[in-house]
mmCIF file of C-alpha atoms in Angstrom:
data_model
loop_
_atom_site.group_PDB
_atom_site.id
_atom_site.type_symbol
_atom_site.label_atom_id
_atom_site.label_comp_id
_atom_site.label_asym_id
_atom_site.label_seq_id
_atom_site.Cartn_x
_atom_site.Cartn_y
_atom_site.Cartn_z
ATOM 1 C CA GLU A 238 -0.052 -0.145 0.066
ATOM 2 C CA GLU A 239 1.601 3.648 -0.736
ATOM 3 C CA GLY A 240 -0.065 5.224 2.237
ATOM 4 C CA ALA A 241 1.955 2.249 4.357
ATOM 5 C CA ARG A 242 5.023 2.767 1.841
ATOM 6 C CA ASP A 243 5.221 6.766 2.804
ATOM 7 C CA ILE A 244 5.053 6.472 6.699
ATOM 8 C CA TYR A 245 7.582 3.691 6.417
ATOM 9 C CA ARG A 246 10.040 6.368 4.180
ATOM 10 C CA GLU A 247 9.120 9.242 6.854
ATOM 11 C CA PHE A 248 10.243 6.791 9.506
ATOM 12 C CA ARG A 249 13.330 5.561 8.185
ATOM 13 C CA GLN A 250 14.007 9.471 7.821
ATOM 14 C CA GLU A 251 13.347 10.374 11.263
ATOM 15 C CA LEU A 252 15.600 7.402 12.175
ATOM 16 C CA GLU A 253 18.794 8.337 10.505
ATOM 17 C CA HIS A 254 18.359 12.165 12.213
ATOM 18 C CA ARG A 255 16.929 10.450 15.719
ATOM 19 C CA PHE A 256 18.608 7.333 16.267
ATOM 20 C CA ALA A 257 21.280 8.629 19.148
ATOM 21 C CA GLU A 258 18.511 10.660 20.781
ATOM 22 C CA THR A 259 15.575 8.042 20.859
ATOM 23 C CA ARG A 260 15.185 4.278 20.935
ATOM 24 C CA THR A 261 11.523 4.363 21.389
ATOM 25 C CA VAL A 262 9.026 3.560 18.958
ATOM 26 C CA THR A 263 6.240 6.238 20.572
ATOM 27 C CA ASP A 264 8.773 9.023 20.507
ATOM 28 C CA TYR A 265 9.169 7.947 16.336
ATOM 29 C CA ALA A 266 5.179 8.092 16.438
ATOM 30 C CA ALA A 267 4.884 11.619 18.037
ATOM 31 C CA LYS A 268 7.225 12.960 15.966
ATOM 32 C CA LEU A 269 5.767 11.558 13.148
ATOM 33 C CA GLY A 270 2.153 12.388 13.909
ATOM 34 C CA TYR A 271 0.764 8.988 13.830
ATOM 35 C CA SER A 272 -0.513 6.281 16.081
ATOM 36 C CA GLU A 273 2.001 3.915 17.330
ATOM 37 C CA LYS A 274 -0.249 1.333 15.778
ATOM 38 C CA SER A 275 -0.296 3.003 12.521
ATOM 39 C CA LEU A 276 3.568 3.428 12.369
ATOM 40 C CA TYR A 277 3.234 -0.522 13.247
ATOM 41 C CA ARG A 278 1.444 -1.465 10.593
ATOM 42 C CA ALA A 279 3.340 0.663 8.030
ATOM 43 C CA VAL A 280 6.594 -0.733 9.088
ATOM 44 C CA VAL A 281 5.789 -4.424 9.053
ATOM 45 C CA SER A 282 3.947 -4.159 6.193
ATOM 46 C CA SER A 283 6.840 -2.403 4.307
ATOM 47 C CA THR A 284 9.425 -4.404 5.624
ATOM 48 C CA GLY A 285 8.563 -7.422 7.668
ATOM 49 C CA MET A 286 9.939 -6.414 10.780
ATOM 50 C CA ALA A 287 8.594 -3.981 13.740
ATOM 51 C CA PRO A 288 9.916 -0.764 14.299
ATOM 52 C CA LYS A 289 11.580 -1.035 17.248
ATOM 53 C CA GLN A 290 14.012 -4.195 15.559
ATOM 54 C CA LEU A 291 14.647 -1.269 12.919
ATOM 55 C CA ILE A 292 15.358 1.419 15.789
ATOM 56 C CA ASP A 293 17.657 -1.551 17.185
ATOM 57 C CA GLN A 294 19.056 -2.672 14.268
ATOM 58 C CA ARG A 295 20.676 1.140 13.507
ATOM 59 C CA VAL A 296 21.850 1.867 16.775
ATOM 60 C CA ALA A 297 23.752 -1.407 16.648
ATOM 61 C CA LEU A 298 24.834 -0.691 13.072
ATOM 62 C CA GLU A 299 26.296 2.636 14.101
ATOM 63 C CA ALA A 300 27.655 0.948 17.390
ATOM 64 C CA GLN A 301 29.640 -1.347 15.472
ATOM 65 C CA ARG A 302 30.867 1.336 13.204
ATOM 66 C CA LEU A 303 32.157 3.299 15.544
ATOM 67 C CA LEU A 304 33.386 0.633 17.786
ATOM 68 C CA ILE A 305 35.444 -0.462 14.157
ATOM 69 C CA HIS A 306 36.580 3.014 13.070
ATOM 70 C CA THR A 307 36.941 5.079 16.423
ATOM 71 C CA ALA A 308 39.503 4.774 18.844
ATOM 72 C CA ARG A 309 36.545 6.254 21.615
ATOM 73 C CA PRO A 310 36.267 4.300 24.753
ATOM 74 C CA LEU A 311 32.700 2.106 25.196
ATOM 75 C CA LYS A 312 31.710 4.893 27.630
ATOM 76 C CA ARG A 313 31.901 7.885 25.125
ATOM 77 C CA ILE A 314 29.938 5.435 22.550
ATOM 78 C CA ALA A 315 27.308 4.622 24.919
ATOM 79 C CA ARG A 316 26.816 8.262 25.611
ATOM 80 C CA ASP A 317 26.798 9.400 21.901
ATOM 81 C CA LEU A 318 23.917 6.906 21.567
ATOM 82 C CA GLY A 319 21.864 7.826 24.278
ATOM 83 C CA PHE A 320 22.662 5.359 26.468
ATOM 84 C CA SER A 321 22.631 6.749 30.083
ATOM 85 C CA GLU A 322 24.815 4.072 31.176
ATOM 86 C CA PRO A 323 27.488 1.864 29.620
ATOM 87 C CA THR A 324 26.434 -1.349 31.145
ATOM 88 C CA ASN A 325 22.732 -0.105 29.204
ATOM 89 C CA PHE A 326 24.760 -0.233 26.149
ATOM 90 C CA THR A 327 26.922 -3.168 26.729
ATOM 91 C CA LYS A 328 23.175 -4.901 27.471
ATOM 92 C CA PHE A 329 21.907 -3.630 24.398
ATOM 93 C CA PHE A 330 24.623 -4.272 22.138
ATOM 94 C CA ARG A 331 25.136 -8.136 23.341
ATOM 95 C CA ARG A 332 21.265 -8.690 22.552
ATOM 96 C CA THR A 333 21.503 -6.966 19.331
ATOM 97 C CA VAL A 334 24.880 -8.362 18.137
ATOM 98 C CA GLY A 335 25.808 -11.567 20.350
ATOM 99 C CA GLN A 336 29.029 -10.460 21.842
ATOM 100 C CA SER A 337 30.206 -7.481 23.984
ATOM 101 C CA PRO A 338 31.172 -4.619 22.525
ATOM 102 C CA ALA A 339 34.727 -5.184 23.884
ATOM 103 C CA GLU A 340 34.441 -8.896 21.859
ATOM 104 C CA PHE A 341 33.155 -6.990 18.657
ATOM 105 C CA ARG A 342 35.985 -4.604 18.893
ATOM 106 C CA GLN A 343 38.763 -6.730 19.632
ATOM 107 C CA ARG A 344 37.507 -9.463 16.903
ATOM 108 C CA ALA A 345 37.302 -6.619 14.027
ATOM 109 C CA SER A 346 40.454 -5.365 14.762
ATOM 110 C CA ALA A 347 42.315 -8.861 14.243
ATOM 111 C CA ARG A 348 40.618 -9.152 10.987
#
């Protein structure tokens, strides 16, 4: 459906601008002026994935990029990506990527 694709496109643009500020579907829906349900339906119909999955994927991708291409300490990366505590970032990263940020960085630098 074209309306769903438009909503999805708006969501992706907003996600690119705000992924370091917020990781909640509620915030994106409010910013875009849609209900969470409408946003959810549009994103799932366009991608087969829930908005939260896409948000987490985008944050994880940026975290991986920063871990590989910068020497920033984990605390700073966590803060830059909007995590109030480095431990929350580590838990998020482990859940999303399957290893700790330190393990990821070490393996990436060994290549």
